[in-house]
Amino acid sequence: IDWEVGFPFPAIDLQPGYTWEMENLLREICTLGANSICTPTAIGRTEIQKSVGGYRASLPHTADMEMWLRFAARGPVARINAVQAIYRRHSTNMSVAYSDHSLDHWHRKVAFDAFFDEFSDCQPQFKDLRALASRALAEQALQIGAGFIRSSIRLSRWELIGRGLQLVRMAKNLDPQVPSRAFLRELWRMPGPQGRGWALSTLKRTVMRHERAK
């Protein structure tokens, strides 16, 4: 569970009435397009850890996710329905430095590529899982990119238009099948017909301004 510094320490029920279930961790991470494991809560067999190896120095932002993918490829995983750790959140957490959404999806893509390039021949469904991960990353990048563009229009912060367009292009590169209407649907969340018309005209002007500034 998360604990934000400055708030009361969380109460924890230590009763042993927890449950556990088998889980397809590999498919879960690919479906999310993100790491679903909080590292301090994980317990693994020593021989498996030695066989899969540790963190990869070449993946400073996503080494934990890539390592859990290797674990999940080696055997079954169980999820325990119990509190395993408390994550203390504060302004100097190491993860705060890695919270740039314009790069986060790229780092996760690099981690997925590193894993699937190594293990793609192990199981026939890995090709489908790779496509699943790419689709998840593309949809997230598209949603956040559209959010940046909306913010640039609403707040007149034109520097955000470049970050938004960068994420939209990344989404198309990750999965060309991501429909353009998904981007338009995200952008069109401006209030009312007048707001959407204003957003469209302003977007055209800001895109032209951004392209000229390149």
XYZ file of N, CA and C in Angstrom:
642
model
N 0.850 -1.187 0.000
C 0.000 0.000 0.000
C 0.884 1.234 0.000
N 0.351 2.335 -0.554
C 1.091 3.592 -0.626
C 0.872 4.416 0.632
N 1.934 5.079 1.051
C 1.842 6.019 2.166
C 2.509 7.322 1.747
N 1.712 8.372 1.646
C 2.222 9.688 1.281
C 2.723 10.376 2.539
N 3.994 10.813 2.511
C 4.569 11.501 3.663
C 3.729 12.742 3.980
N 3.443 12.945 5.267
C 2.599 14.061 5.673
C 1.200 13.628 6.043
N 0.831 12.406 5.635
C -0.463 11.853 5.994
C -0.283 10.816 7.102
N -1.344 10.489 7.845
C -1.211 9.498 8.924
C -0.704 8.168 8.401
N 0.051 7.478 9.223
C 0.558 6.165 8.849
C -0.622 5.218 8.675
N -0.645 4.432 7.597
C -1.811 3.582 7.320
C -1.987 2.472 8.344
N -3.240 2.205 8.664
C -3.562 1.076 9.534
C -3.526 -0.206 8.715
N -2.944 -1.260 9.264
C -2.763 -2.511 8.535
C -3.409 -3.647 9.320
N -4.247 -4.400 8.642
C -4.885 -5.568 9.238
C -3.940 -6.755 9.097
N -3.437 -7.258 10.213
C -2.465 -8.346 10.185
C -3.114 -9.715 10.334
N -4.427 -9.794 10.204
C -5.099 -11.087 10.281
C -4.649 -11.978 9.124
N -4.420 -13.261 9.367
C -3.887 -14.165 8.320
C -4.951 -14.702 7.360
N -6.077 -14.044 7.227
C -7.130 -14.587 6.375
C -6.993 -14.181 4.924
N -5.785 -14.237 4.371
C -5.587 -13.853 2.978
C -5.820 -15.043 2.043
N -5.943 -14.738 0.767
C -6.106 -15.773 -0.253
C -5.004 -15.603 -1.299
N -4.852 -16.588 -2.152
C -3.893 -16.480 -3.250
C -4.467 -17.187 -4.469
N -3.960 -16.803 -5.618
C -4.441 -17.401 -6.868
C -3.325 -17.377 -7.900
N -3.379 -18.339 -8.810
C -2.416 -18.368 -9.899
C -2.713 -17.234 -10.871
N -1.679 -16.727 -11.501
C -1.837 -15.558 -12.350
C -0.968 -15.677 -13.590
N -1.503 -15.229 -14.725
C -0.723 -15.145 -15.957
C -0.064 -13.769 -15.976
N 1.049 -13.655 -15.273
C 1.691 -12.355 -15.094
C 2.177 -11.781 -16.415
N 2.658 -12.635 -17.290
C 3.175 -12.164 -18.576
C 2.079 -11.458 -19.373
N 0.918 -12.076 -19.461
C -0.192 -11.462 -20.192
C -0.683 -10.201 -19.488
N -0.684 -10.198 -18.171
C -1.143 -9.016 -17.441
C -0.268 -7.802 -17.740
N 1.058 -7.975 -17.685
C 1.966 -6.857 -17.938
C 1.820 -6.374 -19.384
N 1.689 -7.309 -20.311
C 1.539 -6.914 -21.716
C 0.207 -6.216 -21.953
N -0.847 -6.666 -21.282
C -2.158 -6.029 -21.428
C -2.139 -4.610 -20.880
N -1.463 -4.427 -19.742
C -1.346 -3.100 -19.141
C -0.360 -2.222 -19.894
N 0.635 -2.847 -20.526
C 1.717 -2.075 -21.126
C 2.579 -1.424 -20.079
N 2.557 -1.970 -18.880
C 3.275 -1.359 -17.756
C 3.559 -2.418 -16.705
N 4.443 -2.078 -15.778
C 4.806 -2.980 -14.699
C 3.691 -3.039 -13.661
N 3.255 -4.237 -13.312
C 2.217 -4.396 -12.299
C 2.766 -4.926 -10.983
N 4.091 -5.028 -10.865
C 4.727 -5.583 -9.672
C 5.388 -4.465 -8.885
N 5.026 -4.334 -7.639
C 5.755 -3.449 -6.725
C 6.898 -4.266 -6.142
N 8.116 -3.943 -6.529
C 9.266 -4.812 -6.263
C 9.407 -5.255 -4.803
N 9.232 -4.391 -3.785
C 9.407 -4.860 -2.409
C 8.409 -5.922 -1.978
N 7.328 -6.117 -2.749
C 6.319 -7.100 -2.371
C 6.583 -8.472 -2.976
N 7.592 -8.590 -3.816
C 7.789 -9.832 -4.578
C 8.716 -10.796 -3.852
N 8.379 -12.066 -3.928
C 9.218 -13.133 -3.390
C 9.458 -14.136 -4.503
N 10.718 -14.455 -4.750
C 11.041 -15.405 -5.810
C 12.024 -16.450 -5.331
N 12.033 -17.568 -6.002
C 12.985 -18.633 -5.673
C 14.396 -18.224 -6.098
N 15.361 -18.501 -5.239
C 16.735 -18.089 -5.498
C 17.263 -18.682 -6.797
N 16.953 -19.947 -7.066
C 17.483 -20.579 -8.276
C 16.900 -19.937 -9.533
N 15.636 -19.470 -9.451
C 15.048 -18.785 -10.605
C 15.705 -17.432 -10.801
N 15.930 -16.702 -9.706
C 16.597 -15.409 -9.805
C 17.973 -15.546 -10.442
N 18.705 -16.557 -10.038
C 20.042 -16.771 -10.609
C 19.961 -17.155 -12.082
N 18.928 -17.901 -12.448
C 18.843 -18.356 -13.839
C 18.403 -17.224 -14.776
N 17.514 -16.344 -14.311
C 17.046 -15.269 -15.188
C 17.962 -14.055 -15.139
N 18.777 -13.937 -14.088
C 19.651 -12.775 -13.962
C 18.951 -11.625 -13.258
N 19.692 -10.551 -13.047
C 19.158 -9.408 -12.324
C 18.766 -8.268 -13.239
N 18.858 -7.062 -12.701
C 18.517 -5.877 -13.484
C 19.520 -5.667 -14.608
N 19.038 -5.170 -15.722
C 19.909 -4.851 -16.854
C 20.297 -3.380 -16.799
N 21.593 -3.129 -16.768
C 22.076 -1.745 -16.681
C 21.663 -0.926 -17.899
N 21.367 -1.601 -19.002
C 20.971 -0.890 -20.222
C 19.543 -0.361 -20.158
N 18.801 -0.719 -19.074
C 17.404 -0.293 -18.926
C 17.221 0.416 -17.581
N 17.832 1.577 -17.391
C 17.775 2.233 -16.081
C 16.371 2.631 -15.648
N 15.457 2.839 -16.589
C 14.107 3.286 -16.247
C 13.125 2.142 -16.076
N 13.376 1.010 -16.713
C 12.378 -0.063 -16.754
C 12.994 -1.432 -16.497
N 14.131 -1.472 -15.804
C 14.812 -2.747 -15.579
C 13.971 -3.694 -14.738
N 13.186 -3.156 -13.800
C 12.377 -4.034 -12.950
C 11.293 -4.731 -13.771
N 10.592 -3.993 -14.631
C 9.546 -4.593 -15.442
C 10.115 -5.691 -16.341
N 11.239 -5.413 -16.980
C 11.834 -6.394 -17.892
C 12.267 -7.644 -17.137
N 12.770 -7.475 -15.902
C 13.173 -8.635 -15.113
C 11.969 -9.483 -14.726
N 10.846 -8.837 -14.375
C 9.648 -9.612 -14.033
C 9.092 -10.338 -15.246
N 9.256 -9.775 -16.430
C 8.855 -10.496 -17.634
C 9.660 -11.785 -17.776
N 10.954 -11.701 -17.482
C 11.786 -12.914 -17.549
C 11.360 -13.933 -16.501
N 11.020 -13.483 -15.302
C 10.495 -14.396 -14.284
C 9.233 -15.083 -14.785
N 8.298 -14.274 -15.317
C 7.008 -14.815 -15.731
C 7.146 -15.802 -16.880
N 8.186 -15.648 -17.687
C 8.402 -16.564 -18.809
C 8.946 -17.910 -18.362
N 9.426 -17.994 -17.120
C 10.057 -19.217 -16.646
C 9.134 -20.147 -15.876
N 7.959 -19.630 -15.455
C 7.085 -20.506 -14.693
C 5.908 -19.772 -14.100
N 5.059 -20.505 -13.372
C 3.840 -19.912 -12.824
C 4.134 -18.902 -11.719
N 3.201 -17.974 -11.572
C 3.312 -16.914 -10.575
C 2.017 -16.899 -9.771
N 2.116 -16.678 -8.479
C 0.931 -16.586 -7.624
C 0.811 -15.178 -7.072
N -0.413 -14.679 -7.029
C -0.705 -13.387 -6.406
C -1.305 -13.644 -5.022
N -0.720 -13.009 -4.016
C -1.192 -13.143 -2.642
C -2.023 -11.918 -2.285
N -3.229 -12.138 -1.813
C -4.128 -11.052 -1.454
C -3.856 -10.629 -0.004
N -2.714 -9.959 0.192
C -2.331 -9.499 1.520
C -1.351 -8.347 1.365
N -1.265 -7.513 2.404
C -0.305 -6.412 2.390
C 1.097 -6.986 2.548
N 1.954 -6.707 1.585
C 3.317 -7.223 1.606
C 4.355 -6.133 1.902
N 3.985 -4.875 1.691
C 4.950 -3.797 1.902
C 4.213 -2.464 1.942
N 4.890 -1.459 2.447
C 4.397 -0.085 2.430
C 5.370 0.736 1.590
N 4.823 1.426 0.596
C 5.650 2.264 -0.275
C 5.541 3.709 0.212
N 6.657 4.257 0.654
C 6.691 5.619 1.194
C 6.926 6.600 0.050
N 5.946 7.442 -0.241
C 6.053 8.412 -1.329
C 6.439 9.781 -0.775
N 7.447 10.376 -1.417
C 7.882 11.717 -1.028
C 8.505 12.387 -2.244
N 8.859 13.638 -2.110
C 9.293 14.436 -3.260
C 10.630 14.004 -3.826
N 11.407 13.230 -3.072
C 12.735 12.818 -3.553
C 12.788 11.341 -3.932
N 11.620 10.692 -4.110
C 11.619 9.320 -4.622
C 12.381 9.249 -5.935
N 13.133 8.170 -6.134
C 13.874 8.009 -7.371
C 12.937 8.007 -8.584
N 11.720 7.470 -8.407
C 10.784 7.387 -9.520
C 10.296 8.756 -9.982
N 10.403 9.775 -9.119
C 9.947 11.101 -9.508
C 10.740 11.615 -10.702
N 12.033 11.271 -10.731
C 12.884 11.723 -11.835
C 12.532 11.045 -13.147
N 11.762 9.938 -13.090
C 11.437 9.175 -14.294
C 9.987 9.367 -14.721
N 9.352 10.451 -14.307
C 7.922 10.611 -14.532
C 7.588 11.433 -15.774
N 8.535 11.608 -16.674
C 8.292 12.367 -17.896
C 7.489 11.508 -18.865
N 6.187 11.833 -19.038
C 5.318 11.003 -19.874
C 5.758 10.977 -21.327
N 6.470 12.012 -21.767
C 6.879 12.041 -23.166
C 7.965 11.018 -23.460
N 8.619 10.485 -22.422
C 9.669 9.488 -22.608
C 9.315 8.136 -21.985
N 8.378 8.123 -21.054
C 8.076 6.915 -20.306
C 7.656 5.767 -21.221
N 6.792 6.053 -22.190
C 6.327 4.996 -23.090
C 7.466 4.447 -23.941
N 8.385 5.324 -24.319
C 9.532 4.879 -25.107
C 10.397 3.926 -24.288
N 10.641 4.243 -23.012
C 11.461 3.373 -22.162
C 10.791 2.012 -21.966
N 9.470 2.013 -21.802
C 8.776 0.731 -21.659
C 8.834 -0.069 -22.949
N 8.748 0.601 -24.095
C 8.866 -0.103 -25.377
C 10.235 -0.766 -25.494
N 11.288 -0.051 -25.102
C 12.641 -0.608 -25.162
C 12.734 -1.856 -24.284
N 12.095 -1.819 -23.104
C 12.124 -2.985 -22.214
C 11.378 -4.162 -22.824
N 10.198 -3.921 -23.386
C 9.456 -5.009 -24.041
C 10.260 -5.579 -25.208
N 10.876 -4.707 -25.999
C 11.664 -5.184 -27.141
C 12.828 -6.048 -26.673
N 13.503 -5.619 -25.598
C 14.639 -6.392 -25.079
C 14.188 -7.787 -24.661
N 13.039 -7.858 -23.996
C 12.538 -9.159 -23.552
C 12.123 -10.038 -24.730
N 11.279 -9.503 -25.626
C 10.761 -10.331 -26.715
C 11.843 -10.684 -27.731
N 12.837 -9.835 -27.919
C 13.943 -10.184 -28.820
C 14.688 -11.400 -28.308
N 14.749 -11.553 -26.983
C 15.467 -12.683 -26.391
C 14.602 -13.933 -26.299
N 13.305 -13.771 -26.019
C 12.453 -14.918 -25.715
C 11.414 -15.214 -26.793
N 11.461 -14.526 -27.923
C 10.397 -14.666 -28.918
C 10.264 -16.086 -29.458
N 11.332 -16.867 -29.412
C 11.279 -18.230 -29.946
C 10.841 -19.259 -28.912
N 10.615 -18.817 -27.658
C 10.312 -19.770 -26.589
C 8.898 -20.315 -26.685
N 7.933 -19.460 -26.925
C 6.540 -19.873 -26.954
C 5.844 -19.210 -28.135
N 4.959 -19.928 -28.816
C 4.323 -19.372 -30.024
C 3.447 -18.158 -29.741
N 2.874 -18.054 -28.522
C 1.974 -16.934 -28.238
C 2.716 -15.643 -27.942
N 4.056 -15.699 -27.893
C 4.807 -14.490 -27.567
C 4.642 -13.414 -28.642
N 4.430 -13.824 -29.886
C 4.211 -12.839 -30.945
C 2.933 -12.047 -30.686
N 1.884 -12.746 -30.252
C 0.631 -12.074 -29.937
C 0.780 -11.175 -28.719
N 1.547 -11.628 -27.744
C 1.749 -10.823 -26.539
C 2.530 -9.552 -26.860
N 3.471 -9.653 -27.770
C 4.243 -8.467 -28.172
C 3.323 -7.437 -28.833
N 2.432 -7.908 -29.682
C 1.474 -7.005 -30.320
C 0.527 -6.407 -29.291
N 0.160 -7.201 -28.293
C -0.721 -6.714 -27.233
C -0.056 -5.583 -26.460
N 1.219 -5.738 -26.145
C 1.952 -4.701 -25.425
C 2.081 -3.432 -26.259
N 2.351 -3.592 -27.553
C 2.473 -2.428 -28.428
C 1.160 -1.667 -28.521
N 0.052 -2.398 -28.588
C -1.257 -1.745 -28.662
C -1.531 -0.966 -27.368
N -1.219 -1.564 -26.222
C -1.451 -0.882 -24.947
C -0.621 0.394 -24.845
N 0.653 0.312 -25.221
C 1.516 1.497 -25.182
C 1.021 2.563 -26.141
N 0.581 2.153 -27.323
C 0.103 3.113 -28.319
C -1.133 3.849 -27.828
N -2.070 3.129 -27.254
C -3.298 3.760 -26.774
C -3.010 4.734 -25.634
N -2.075 4.358 -24.738
C -1.728 5.256 -23.637
C -1.015 6.507 -24.143
N -0.074 6.320 -25.070
C 0.651 7.471 -25.616
C -0.302 8.416 -26.333
N -1.274 7.839 -27.044
C -2.261 8.645 -27.753
C -3.106 9.461 -26.781
N -3.543 8.828 -25.711
C -4.386 9.505 -24.730
C -3.628 10.644 -24.049
N -2.392 10.382 -23.629
C -1.616 11.418 -22.940
C -1.212 12.513 -23.914
N -0.861 12.137 -25.152
C -0.514 13.143 -26.151
C -1.672 14.076 -26.432
N -2.876 13.518 -26.551
C -4.057 14.356 -26.760
C -4.290 15.258 -25.560
N -3.982 14.746 -24.360
C -4.125 15.566 -23.162
C -3.184 16.750 -23.177
N -1.946 16.525 -23.621
C -0.996 17.631 -23.737
C -1.512 18.681 -24.724
N -2.052 18.221 -25.843
C -2.543 19.160 -26.854
C -3.735 19.948 -26.315
N -4.653 19.263 -25.622
C -5.777 19.976 -25.024
C -5.285 21.027 -24.035
N -4.292 20.658 -23.223
C -3.774 21.600 -22.228
C -3.112 22.791 -22.905
N -2.409 22.538 -24.008
C -1.744 23.650 -24.708
C -2.771 24.644 -25.226
N -3.929 24.128 -25.659
C -4.986 24.994 -26.164
C -5.678 25.722 -25.015
N -6.029 24.974 -23.982
C -6.808 25.548 -22.884
C -5.995 26.559 -22.067
N -4.707 26.257 -21.856
C -3.879 27.101 -21.001
C -2.963 28.025 -21.785
N -3.042 27.966 -23.115
C -2.156 28.763 -23.983
C -0.684 28.475 -23.673
N -0.399 27.234 -23.362
C 0.985 26.807 -23.130
C 1.442 26.076 -24.392
N 1.939 26.838 -25.340
C 2.205 26.293 -26.666
C 3.368 25.303 -26.674
N 4.211 25.336 -25.624
C 5.315 24.373 -25.600
C 4.813 22.946 -25.442
N 3.581 22.785 -24.944
C 3.029 21.441 -24.763
C 2.598 20.808 -26.082
N 2.376 21.625 -27.112
C 1.921 21.075 -28.386
C 2.955 20.126 -28.970
N 4.244 20.469 -28.802
C 5.300 19.612 -29.318
C 5.353 18.274 -28.615
N 5.187 18.280 -27.283
C 5.192 17.031 -26.530
C 3.989 16.176 -26.910
N 2.847 16.838 -27.121
C 1.658 16.093 -27.521
C 1.819 15.443 -28.876
N 2.323 16.194 -29.833
C 2.510 15.646 -31.177
C 3.552 14.529 -31.174
N 4.571 14.658 -30.328
C 5.584 13.606 -30.221
C 4.962 12.295 -29.767
N 4.063 12.359 -28.779
C 3.417 11.151 -28.285
C 2.437 10.576 -29.306
N 1.749 11.449 -30.033
C 0.827 10.966 -31.071
C 1.599 10.218 -32.156
N 2.737 10.776 -32.573
C 3.567 10.084 -33.579
C 4.083 8.756 -33.034
N 4.478 8.748 -31.750
C 4.953 7.506 -31.144
C 3.859 6.449 -31.155
N 2.621 6.869 -30.863
C 1.503 5.924 -30.865
C 1.345 5.286 -32.238
N 1.433 6.089 -33.292
C 1.304 5.555 -34.646
C 2.455 4.604 -34.983
N 3.659 4.923 -34.493
C 4.806 4.052 -34.749
C 4.683 2.736 -33.982
N 4.130 2.807 -32.768
C 3.972 1.600 -31.966
C 2.929 0.666 -32.554
N 1.836 1.241 -33.034
C 0.763 0.418 -33.584
C 0.027 1.219 -34.651
N 0.348 1.001 -35.932
C -0.316 1.753 -37.010
C -1.817 1.533 -37.054
N -2.296 0.480 -36.372
C -3.728 0.190 -36.394
C -4.522 1.045 -35.415
N -3.823 1.791 -34.559
C -4.547 2.672 -33.640
C -5.330 3.678 -34.468
N -6.648 3.694 -34.377
C -7.446 4.535 -35.269
C -7.281 6.016 -34.963
N -7.285 6.823 -36.014
C -7.174 8.265 -35.839
C -8.356 8.820 -35.060
N -9.496 8.157 -35.165
C -10.673 8.666 -34.457
C -10.477 8.609 -32.945
N -9.595 7.712 -32.464
C -9.318 7.683 -31.027
C -8.638 8.980 -30.601
N -7.729 9.459 -31.437
C -7.077 10.734 -31.149
C -8.090 11.872 -31.194
N -8.942 11.863 -32.198
C -9.943 12.916 -32.313
C -10.921 12.863 -31.129
N -11.252 11.657 -30.695
C -12.158 11.527 -29.556
C -11.533 12.126 -28.297
N -10.223 11.902 -28.110
C -9.552 12.481 -26.954
C -9.496 13.999 -27.054
N -9.169 14.486 -28.238
C -9.046 15.932 -28.426
C -10.398 16.621 -28.299
N -11.448 15.908 -28.717
C -12.780 16.519 -28.780
C -13.456 16.601 -27.414
N -12.730 16.355 -26.370
C -13.307 16.435 -25.044
C -13.302 17.869 -24.524
N -13.246 18.822 -25.422
C -13.444 20.217 -25.058
C -14.941 20.443 -24.870
N -15.330 21.309 -23.936
C -16.760 21.438 -23.611
C -17.568 22.115 -24.705
N -18.646 21.447 -25.157
C -19.612 22.040 -26.072
C -19.131 22.170 -27.496
N -20.058 22.330 -28.447
C -19.694 22.482 -29.871
C -18.782 23.671 -30.109
N -19.040 24.787 -29.428
C -18.196 25.963 -29.622
C -16.776 25.696 -29.135
N -16.684 24.998 -28.006
C -15.356 24.664 -27.488
C -14.600 23.767 -28.442
N -15.296 22.790 -29.034
C -14.629 21.884 -29.960
C -14.229 22.616 -31.240
N -15.090 23.519 -31.706
C -14.723 24.299 -32.892
C -13.523 25.185 -32.626
N -13.518 25.801 -31.455
C -12.375 26.633 -31.080
C -11.104 25.797 -30.954
N -11.255 24.570 -30.379
C -10.093 23.688 -30.234
C -9.518 23.326 -31.597
N -10.394 23.027 -32.566
C -9.923 22.646 -33.891
C -9.177 23.792 -34.563
N -9.754 24.987 -34.539
C -9.102 26.118 -35.197
C -7.794 26.470 -34.509
N -7.781 26.391 -33.180
C -6.558 26.702 -32.442
C -5.497 25.635 -32.676
N -5.937 24.379 -32.747
C -4.993 23.298 -33.009
C -4.310 23.481 -34.352
N -5.076 23.851 -35.368
C -4.485 24.054 -36.686
C -3.410 25.134 -36.628
N -3.711 26.243 -35.926
C -2.743 27.335 -35.836
C -1.498 26.916 -35.065
N -1.692 26.175 -33.951
C -0.549 25.798 -33.124
C 0.314 24.743 -33.801
N -0.323 23.830 -34.541
C 0.465 22.835 -35.283
C 1.324 23.535 -36.336
N 0.740 24.497 -37.044
C 1.510 25.243 -38.046
C 2.655 25.999 -37.385
N 2.374 26.580 -36.225
C 3.418 27.310 -35.514
C 4.541 26.365 -35.076
N 4.141 25.174 -34.599
C 5.132 24.202 -34.164
C 5.982 23.717 -35.325
N 5.372 23.462 -36.473
C 6.108 22.970 -37.635
C 7.075 24.039 -38.150
N 6.667 25.301 -38.131
C 7.558 26.374 -38.576
C 8.735 26.555 -37.634
N 8.518 26.228 -36.355
C 9.576 26.431 -35.355
C 10.623 25.328 -35.389
N 10.350 24.238 -36.092
C 11.314 23.133 -36.139
C 12.616 23.552 -36.823
